[in-house]
Short mmCIF file of C-alpha atoms in Angstrom, two decimals:
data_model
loop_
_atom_site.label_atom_id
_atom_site.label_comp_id
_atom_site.label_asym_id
_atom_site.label_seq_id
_atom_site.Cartn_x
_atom_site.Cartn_y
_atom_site.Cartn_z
CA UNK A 1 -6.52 28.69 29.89
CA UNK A 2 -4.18 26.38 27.46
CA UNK A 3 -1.40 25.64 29.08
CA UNK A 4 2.57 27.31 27.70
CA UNK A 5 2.90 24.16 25.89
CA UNK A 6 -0.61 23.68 24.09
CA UNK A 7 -0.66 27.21 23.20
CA UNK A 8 2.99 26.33 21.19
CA UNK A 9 1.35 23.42 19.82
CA UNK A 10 -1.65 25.36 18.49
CA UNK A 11 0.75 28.04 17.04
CA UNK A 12 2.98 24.86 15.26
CA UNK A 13 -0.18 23.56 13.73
CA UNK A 14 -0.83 26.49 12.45
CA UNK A 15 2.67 26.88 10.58
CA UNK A 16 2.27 23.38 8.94
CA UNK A 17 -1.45 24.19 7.94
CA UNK A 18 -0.12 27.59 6.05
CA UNK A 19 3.04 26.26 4.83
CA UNK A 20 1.51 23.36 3.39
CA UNK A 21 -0.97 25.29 1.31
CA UNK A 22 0.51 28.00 0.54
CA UNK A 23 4.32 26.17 0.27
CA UNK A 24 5.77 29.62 1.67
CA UNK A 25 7.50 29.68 4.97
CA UNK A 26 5.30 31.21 7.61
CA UNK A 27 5.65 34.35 10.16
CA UNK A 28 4.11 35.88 12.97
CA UNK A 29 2.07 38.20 11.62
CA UNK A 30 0.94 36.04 9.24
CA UNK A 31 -0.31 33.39 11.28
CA UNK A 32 -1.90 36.16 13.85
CA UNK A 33 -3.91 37.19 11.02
CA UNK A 34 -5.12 34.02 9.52
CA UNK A 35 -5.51 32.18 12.57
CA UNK A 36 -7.55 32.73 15.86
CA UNK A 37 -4.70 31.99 18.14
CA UNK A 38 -5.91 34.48 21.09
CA UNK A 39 -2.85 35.85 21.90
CA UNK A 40 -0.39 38.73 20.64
CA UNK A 41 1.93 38.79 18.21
CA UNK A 42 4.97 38.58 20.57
CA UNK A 43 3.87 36.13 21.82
CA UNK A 44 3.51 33.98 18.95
CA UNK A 45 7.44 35.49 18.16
CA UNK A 46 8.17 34.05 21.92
CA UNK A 47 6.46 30.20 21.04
CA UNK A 48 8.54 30.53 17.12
CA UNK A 49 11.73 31.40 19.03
CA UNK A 50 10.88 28.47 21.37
CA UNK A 51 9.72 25.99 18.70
CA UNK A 52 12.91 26.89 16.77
CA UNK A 53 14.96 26.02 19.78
CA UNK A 54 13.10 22.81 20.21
CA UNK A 55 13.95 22.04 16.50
CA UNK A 56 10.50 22.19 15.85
CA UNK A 57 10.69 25.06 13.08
CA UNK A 58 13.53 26.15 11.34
CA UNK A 59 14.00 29.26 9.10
CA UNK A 60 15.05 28.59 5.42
CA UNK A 61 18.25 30.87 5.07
CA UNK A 62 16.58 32.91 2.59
CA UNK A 63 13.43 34.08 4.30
CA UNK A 64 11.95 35.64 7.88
CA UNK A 65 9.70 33.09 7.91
CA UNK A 66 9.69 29.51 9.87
CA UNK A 67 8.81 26.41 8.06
CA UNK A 68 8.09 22.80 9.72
CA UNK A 69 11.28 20.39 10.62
CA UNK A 70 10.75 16.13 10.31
CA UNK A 71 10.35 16.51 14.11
CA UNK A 72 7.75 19.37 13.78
CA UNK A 73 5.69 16.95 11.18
CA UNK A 74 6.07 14.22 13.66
CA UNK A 75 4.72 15.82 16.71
CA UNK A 76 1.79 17.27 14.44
CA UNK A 77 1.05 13.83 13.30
CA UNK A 78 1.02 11.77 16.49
CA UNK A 79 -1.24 14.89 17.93
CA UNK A 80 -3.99 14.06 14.92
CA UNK A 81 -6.56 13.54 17.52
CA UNK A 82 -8.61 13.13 14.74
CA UNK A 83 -7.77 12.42 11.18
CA UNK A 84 -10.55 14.41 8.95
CA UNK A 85 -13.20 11.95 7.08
CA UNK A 86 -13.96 12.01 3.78
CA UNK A 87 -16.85 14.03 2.13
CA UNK A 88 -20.07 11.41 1.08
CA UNK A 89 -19.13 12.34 -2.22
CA UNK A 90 -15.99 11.23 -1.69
CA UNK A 91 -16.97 7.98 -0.64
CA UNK A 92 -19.55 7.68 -3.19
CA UNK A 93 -16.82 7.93 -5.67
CA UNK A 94 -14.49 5.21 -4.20
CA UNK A 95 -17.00 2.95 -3.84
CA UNK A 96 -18.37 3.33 -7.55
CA UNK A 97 -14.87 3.46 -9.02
CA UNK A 98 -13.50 0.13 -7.13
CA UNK A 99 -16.94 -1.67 -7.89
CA UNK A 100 -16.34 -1.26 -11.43
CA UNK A 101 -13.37 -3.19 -11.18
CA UNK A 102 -13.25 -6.95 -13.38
CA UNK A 103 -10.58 -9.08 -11.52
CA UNK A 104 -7.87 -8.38 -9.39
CA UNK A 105 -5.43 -6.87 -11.62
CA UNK A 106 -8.20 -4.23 -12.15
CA UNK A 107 -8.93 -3.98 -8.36
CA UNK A 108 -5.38 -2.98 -8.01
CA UNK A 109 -4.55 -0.56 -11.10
CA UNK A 110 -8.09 1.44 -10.05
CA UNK A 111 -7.03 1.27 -6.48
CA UNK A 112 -3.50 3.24 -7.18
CA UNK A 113 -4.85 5.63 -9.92
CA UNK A 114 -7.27 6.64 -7.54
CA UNK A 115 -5.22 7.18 -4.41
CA UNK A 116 -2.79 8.86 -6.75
CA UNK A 117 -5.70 11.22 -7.38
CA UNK A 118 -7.24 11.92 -3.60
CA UNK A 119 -3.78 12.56 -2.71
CA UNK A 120 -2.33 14.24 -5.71
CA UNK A 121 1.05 12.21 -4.60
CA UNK A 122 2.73 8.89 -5.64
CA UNK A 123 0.32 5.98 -4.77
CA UNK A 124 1.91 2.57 -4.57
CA UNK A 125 -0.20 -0.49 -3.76
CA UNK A 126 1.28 -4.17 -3.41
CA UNK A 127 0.12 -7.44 -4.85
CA UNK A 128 -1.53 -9.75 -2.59
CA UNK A 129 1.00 -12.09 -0.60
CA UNK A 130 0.81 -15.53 -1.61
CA UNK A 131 1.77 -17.31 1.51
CA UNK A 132 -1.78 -15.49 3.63
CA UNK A 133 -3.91 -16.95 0.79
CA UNK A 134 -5.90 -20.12 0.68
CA UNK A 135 -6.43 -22.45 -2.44
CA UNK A 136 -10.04 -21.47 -3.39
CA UNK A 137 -10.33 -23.81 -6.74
CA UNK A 138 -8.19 -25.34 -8.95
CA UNK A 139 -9.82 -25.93 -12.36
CA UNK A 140 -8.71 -28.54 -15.10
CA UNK A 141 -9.53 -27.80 -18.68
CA UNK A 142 -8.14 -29.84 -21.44
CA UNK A 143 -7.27 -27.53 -24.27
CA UNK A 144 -6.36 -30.51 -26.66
CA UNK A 145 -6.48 -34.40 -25.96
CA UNK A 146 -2.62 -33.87 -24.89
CA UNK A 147 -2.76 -30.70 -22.89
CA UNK A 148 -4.22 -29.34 -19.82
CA UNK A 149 -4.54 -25.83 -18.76
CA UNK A 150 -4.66 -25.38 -14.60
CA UNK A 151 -6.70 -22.54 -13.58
CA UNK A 152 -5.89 -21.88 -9.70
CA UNK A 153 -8.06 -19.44 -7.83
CA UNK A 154 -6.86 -18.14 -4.34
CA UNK A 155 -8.99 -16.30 -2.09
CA UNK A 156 -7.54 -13.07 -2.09
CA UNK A 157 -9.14 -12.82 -6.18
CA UNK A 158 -5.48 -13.72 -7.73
CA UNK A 159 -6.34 -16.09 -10.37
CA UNK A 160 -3.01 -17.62 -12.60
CA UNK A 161 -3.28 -20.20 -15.17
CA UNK A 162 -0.67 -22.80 -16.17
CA UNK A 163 -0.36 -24.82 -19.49
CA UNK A 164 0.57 -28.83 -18.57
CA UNK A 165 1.96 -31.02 -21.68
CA UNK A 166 1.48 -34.69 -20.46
CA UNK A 167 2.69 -36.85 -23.04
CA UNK A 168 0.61 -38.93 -23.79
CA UNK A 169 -3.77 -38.20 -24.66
CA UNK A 170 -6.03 -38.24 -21.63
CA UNK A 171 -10.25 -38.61 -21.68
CA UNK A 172 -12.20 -36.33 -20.52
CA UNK A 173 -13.72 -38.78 -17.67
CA UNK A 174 -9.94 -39.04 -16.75
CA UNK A 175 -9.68 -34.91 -16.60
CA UNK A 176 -13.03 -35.02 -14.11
CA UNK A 177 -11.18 -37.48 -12.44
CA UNK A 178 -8.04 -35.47 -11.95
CA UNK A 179 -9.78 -32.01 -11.07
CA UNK A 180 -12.18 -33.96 -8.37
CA UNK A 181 -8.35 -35.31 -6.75
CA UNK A 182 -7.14 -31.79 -6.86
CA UNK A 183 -9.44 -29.90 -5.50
CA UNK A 184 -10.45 -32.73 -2.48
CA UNK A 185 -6.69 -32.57 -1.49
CA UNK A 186 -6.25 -28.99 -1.68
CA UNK A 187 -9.02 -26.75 -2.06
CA UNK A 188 -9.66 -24.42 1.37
CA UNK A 189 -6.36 -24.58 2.48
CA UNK A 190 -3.27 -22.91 2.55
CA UNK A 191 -0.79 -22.11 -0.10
CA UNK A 192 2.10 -23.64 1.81
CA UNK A 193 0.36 -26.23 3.54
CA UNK A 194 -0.72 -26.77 -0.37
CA UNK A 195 2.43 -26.83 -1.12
CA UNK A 196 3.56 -29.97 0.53
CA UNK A 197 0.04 -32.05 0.31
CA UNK A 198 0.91 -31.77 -3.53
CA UNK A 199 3.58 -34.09 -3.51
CA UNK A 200 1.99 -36.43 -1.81
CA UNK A 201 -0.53 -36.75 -4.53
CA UNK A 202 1.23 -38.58 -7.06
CA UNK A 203 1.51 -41.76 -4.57
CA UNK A 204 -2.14 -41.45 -4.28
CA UNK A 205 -3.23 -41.56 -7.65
CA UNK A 206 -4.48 -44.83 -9.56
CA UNK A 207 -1.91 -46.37 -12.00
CA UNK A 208 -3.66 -45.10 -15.09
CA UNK A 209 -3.20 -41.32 -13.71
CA UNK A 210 0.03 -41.29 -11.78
CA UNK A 211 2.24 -39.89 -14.74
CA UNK A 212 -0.96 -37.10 -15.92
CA UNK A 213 -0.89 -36.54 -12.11
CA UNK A 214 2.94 -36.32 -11.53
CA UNK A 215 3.33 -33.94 -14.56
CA UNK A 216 0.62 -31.62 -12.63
CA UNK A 217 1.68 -31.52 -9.20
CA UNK A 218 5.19 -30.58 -10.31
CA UNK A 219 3.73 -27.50 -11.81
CA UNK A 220 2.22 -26.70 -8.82
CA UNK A 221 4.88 -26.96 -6.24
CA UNK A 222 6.47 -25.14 -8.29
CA UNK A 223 3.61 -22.00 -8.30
CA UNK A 224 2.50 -22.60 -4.49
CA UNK A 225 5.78 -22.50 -3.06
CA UNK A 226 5.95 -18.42 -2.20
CA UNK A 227 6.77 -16.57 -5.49
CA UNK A 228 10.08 -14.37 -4.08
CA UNK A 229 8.81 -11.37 -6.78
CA UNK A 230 6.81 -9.69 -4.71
CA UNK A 231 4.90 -7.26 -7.58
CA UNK A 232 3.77 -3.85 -6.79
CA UNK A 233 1.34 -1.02 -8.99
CA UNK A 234 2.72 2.11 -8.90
CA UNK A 235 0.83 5.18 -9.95
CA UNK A 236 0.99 9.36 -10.23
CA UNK A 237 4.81 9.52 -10.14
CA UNK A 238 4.19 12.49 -12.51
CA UNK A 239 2.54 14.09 -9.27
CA UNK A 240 6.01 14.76 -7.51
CA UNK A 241 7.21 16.64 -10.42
CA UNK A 242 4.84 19.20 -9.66
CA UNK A 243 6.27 19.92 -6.00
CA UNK A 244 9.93 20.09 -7.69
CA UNK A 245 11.07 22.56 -4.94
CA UNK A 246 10.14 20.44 -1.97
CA UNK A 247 13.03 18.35 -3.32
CA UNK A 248 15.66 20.32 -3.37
CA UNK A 249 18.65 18.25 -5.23
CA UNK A 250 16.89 14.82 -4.75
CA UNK A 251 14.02 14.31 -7.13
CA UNK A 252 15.55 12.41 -9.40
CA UNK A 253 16.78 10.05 -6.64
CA UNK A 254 13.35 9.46 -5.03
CA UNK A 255 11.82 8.74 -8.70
CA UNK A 256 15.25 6.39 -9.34
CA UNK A 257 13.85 4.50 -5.06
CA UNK A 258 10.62 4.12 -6.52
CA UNK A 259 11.56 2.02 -9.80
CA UNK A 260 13.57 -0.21 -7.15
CA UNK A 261 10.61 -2.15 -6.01
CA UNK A 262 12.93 -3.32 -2.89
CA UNK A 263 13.16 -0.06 -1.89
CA UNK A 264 9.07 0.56 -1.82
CA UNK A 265 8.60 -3.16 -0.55
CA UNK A 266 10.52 -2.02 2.26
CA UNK A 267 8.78 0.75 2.87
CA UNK A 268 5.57 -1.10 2.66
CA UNK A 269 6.77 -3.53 5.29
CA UNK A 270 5.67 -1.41 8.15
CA UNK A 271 2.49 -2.44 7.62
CA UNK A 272 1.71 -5.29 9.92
CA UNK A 273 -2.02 -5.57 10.38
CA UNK A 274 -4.60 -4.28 8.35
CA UNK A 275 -6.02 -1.00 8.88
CA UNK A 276 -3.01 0.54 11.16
CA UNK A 277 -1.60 3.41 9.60
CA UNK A 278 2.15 3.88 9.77
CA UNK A 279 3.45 7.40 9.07
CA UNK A 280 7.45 7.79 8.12
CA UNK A 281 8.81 11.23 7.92
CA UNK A 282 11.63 12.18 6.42
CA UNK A 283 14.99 11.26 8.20
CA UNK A 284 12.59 8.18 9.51
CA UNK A 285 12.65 6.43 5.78
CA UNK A 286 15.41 4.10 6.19
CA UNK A 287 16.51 4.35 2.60
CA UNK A 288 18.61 7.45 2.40
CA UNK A 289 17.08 8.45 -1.38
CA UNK A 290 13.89 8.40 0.57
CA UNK A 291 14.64 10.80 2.98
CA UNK A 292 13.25 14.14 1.53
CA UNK A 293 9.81 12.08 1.38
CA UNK A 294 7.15 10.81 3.71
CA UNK A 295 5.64 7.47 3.30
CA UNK A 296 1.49 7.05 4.58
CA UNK A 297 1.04 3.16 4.62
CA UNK A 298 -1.40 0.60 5.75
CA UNK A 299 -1.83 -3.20 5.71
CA UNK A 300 -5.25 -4.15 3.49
CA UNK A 301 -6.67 -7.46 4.31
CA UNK A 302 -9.80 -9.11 5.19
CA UNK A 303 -10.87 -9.65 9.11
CA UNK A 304 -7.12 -9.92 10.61
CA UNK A 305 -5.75 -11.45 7.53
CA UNK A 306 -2.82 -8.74 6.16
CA UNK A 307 -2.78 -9.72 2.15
CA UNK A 308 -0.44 -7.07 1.61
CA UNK A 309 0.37 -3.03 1.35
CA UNK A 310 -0.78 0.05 0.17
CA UNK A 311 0.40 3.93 0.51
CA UNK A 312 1.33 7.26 -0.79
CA UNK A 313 4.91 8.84 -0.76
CA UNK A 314 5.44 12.23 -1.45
CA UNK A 315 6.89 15.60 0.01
CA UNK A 316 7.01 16.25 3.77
CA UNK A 317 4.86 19.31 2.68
CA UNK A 318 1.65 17.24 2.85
CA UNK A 319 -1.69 17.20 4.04
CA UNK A 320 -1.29 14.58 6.34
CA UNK A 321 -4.81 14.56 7.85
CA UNK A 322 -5.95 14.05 4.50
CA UNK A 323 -3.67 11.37 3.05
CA UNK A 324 -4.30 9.66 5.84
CA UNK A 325 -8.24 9.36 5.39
CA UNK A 326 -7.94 8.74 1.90
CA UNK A 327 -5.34 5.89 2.40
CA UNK A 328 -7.49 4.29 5.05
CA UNK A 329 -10.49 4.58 2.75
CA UNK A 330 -9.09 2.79 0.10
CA UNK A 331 -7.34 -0.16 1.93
CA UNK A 332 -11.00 -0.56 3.68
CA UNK A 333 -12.78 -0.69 0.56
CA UNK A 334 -10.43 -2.75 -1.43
CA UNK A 335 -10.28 -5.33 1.45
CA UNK A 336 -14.12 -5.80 1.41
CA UNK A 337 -14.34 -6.42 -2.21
CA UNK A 338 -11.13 -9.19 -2.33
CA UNK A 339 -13.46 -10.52 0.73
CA UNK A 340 -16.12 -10.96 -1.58
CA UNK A 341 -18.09 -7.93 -0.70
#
């Protein structure tokens, strides 16, 4: 026989499973009907009155029924025992969608337009942190006898290119030369122990390639040293507008949060290690704008490395169990392919 309490805690699951699909606030008889809760009526009025007490529930002035409280969404989520999986087809899909994807730019926009779409909420994913990457290549290409374009390839698939002017004309044994230096000195390692084994390169160099080489490395302190703009994909804001009443007041302040990219950085910041989902409810978001919304992140990354942050934010009204699958899902998969597979 479930004990006072688990019985209460079967009956509160049961009010956030009907009131997030049906978006009406729930009542006794309702959830006696729809739900095998093996016990009468009054007593599922006894565990509402209770739940209510325990700010659990609360009844919207305007109706008999109860609906969930941040507190009530809390206890429901830390009780996921287990978080549902994903259908095969499901999977299937992610994993043909992602693969599709041509560079990391792609990776990222397919990632958030398809979260956006599992979830049918606000998916935000950031760029890869600089400072956990490593130096994979550096390429030199001369683009005329006077000009060298740097292609710099990091680990985590980000790939920028840089334009050098140097002057003066340089041969293309002399370019070999140069990209052979580079890439002994710095590629495998990382960005900020780059960073300061690039100014020690100029002192290194032979006469003949000290002021190509100076020009270079000045570039690149300049791009290895941790970019402060942080960037971040945002996709299926249009999705909140279609739960207007679960906002009451505040929707245009949560769509103003999200165009702050501190504000979603922020929220992103929770996650620490990859593959730990952190779940923020309501009054928990910091950022008051935020706090008619709940925020599903995770850290994606490769082994232990965190390269950066994914999630969802949308109403309190959502199917947790399900975000939560869907946001694992995709931070698992994109983290394989940035690993190379």
């Amino acid at each position: 026989m479930p004990s006072s309490e688990e019985r209460r805690f079967e009956v509160l699951r049961a009010i956030v499973a009907d009131y997030v699909s049906t978006q009406e606030p729930v009542g006794s008889k309702a959830l006696v009907d729809r739900h095998s809760l093996g016990v009468s009526s009054a007593t599922v009025r006894n565990d509402m009155a209770v739940l209510e007490e325990e700010g659990y529930i609360t009844q919207p002035h305007t109706s008999a029924g109860r609906i969930p409280t941040d507190k009530g969404y809390r206890l429901f989520v830390d009780r996921l025992s287990e978080v549902k999986p994903l259908s095969p087809a499901e999977r299937r899909a992610i994993i043909s969608f992602l693969d599709g994807a041509l560079d990391l730019d792609d990776v990222l926009r397919r990632s958030v337009r398809l979260l956006a779409q599992l979830t049918r909420q606000v998916a935000v994913i950031q760029y890869p942190t600089m400072s956990n990457s490593t130096l994979r290549h550096l390429e030199v290409v001369a683009l005329t006898p006077a000009r060298l374009m740097l292609v710099i390839i990091l680990d985590s698939g980000r790939v920028d290119q840089r334009t050098v002017d140097l002057g003066d004309v340089i041969t293309d044994e002399n370019v070999g030369r140069i990209r052979e230096m580079l890439n002994t000195a710095l590629a495998g390692r990382r960005l900020t122990d780059a960073a300061s084994r690039v100014t020690e390169l100029p002192d290194q160099a032979p006469a003949e390639l000290r002021d190509a080489v100076i020009r270079i490395c000045t570039l690149l302190v300049e791009h290895l040293v941790e970019h402060p703009e942080e960037r971040l994909v945002l996709g299926g804001t249009a999705n909140l507008t279609r739960s207007v009443a679960d906002f009451p007041g505040s929707l245009r302040q949560v769509l103003e949060a999200l165009e702050e990219q501190v504000v979603v950085l922020k929220l992103l910041a929770a996650a620490r290690n990859p593959g730990a989902v952190t779940v923020r409810i309501g009054e928990e978001n910091e950022d008051e704008q935020m706090r008619s919304t709940s925020v599903v992140s995770i850290g994606y990354g490769k082994n232990d490395m965190l390269l950066g942050g994914m999630g969802v934010v949308g109403p309190t009204r959502m199917d947790y169990p399900g975000t939560i699958a869907a946001v694992r899902a995709v931070a698992n998969y994109v983290g394989q392919i940035l690993a190379g597979g």
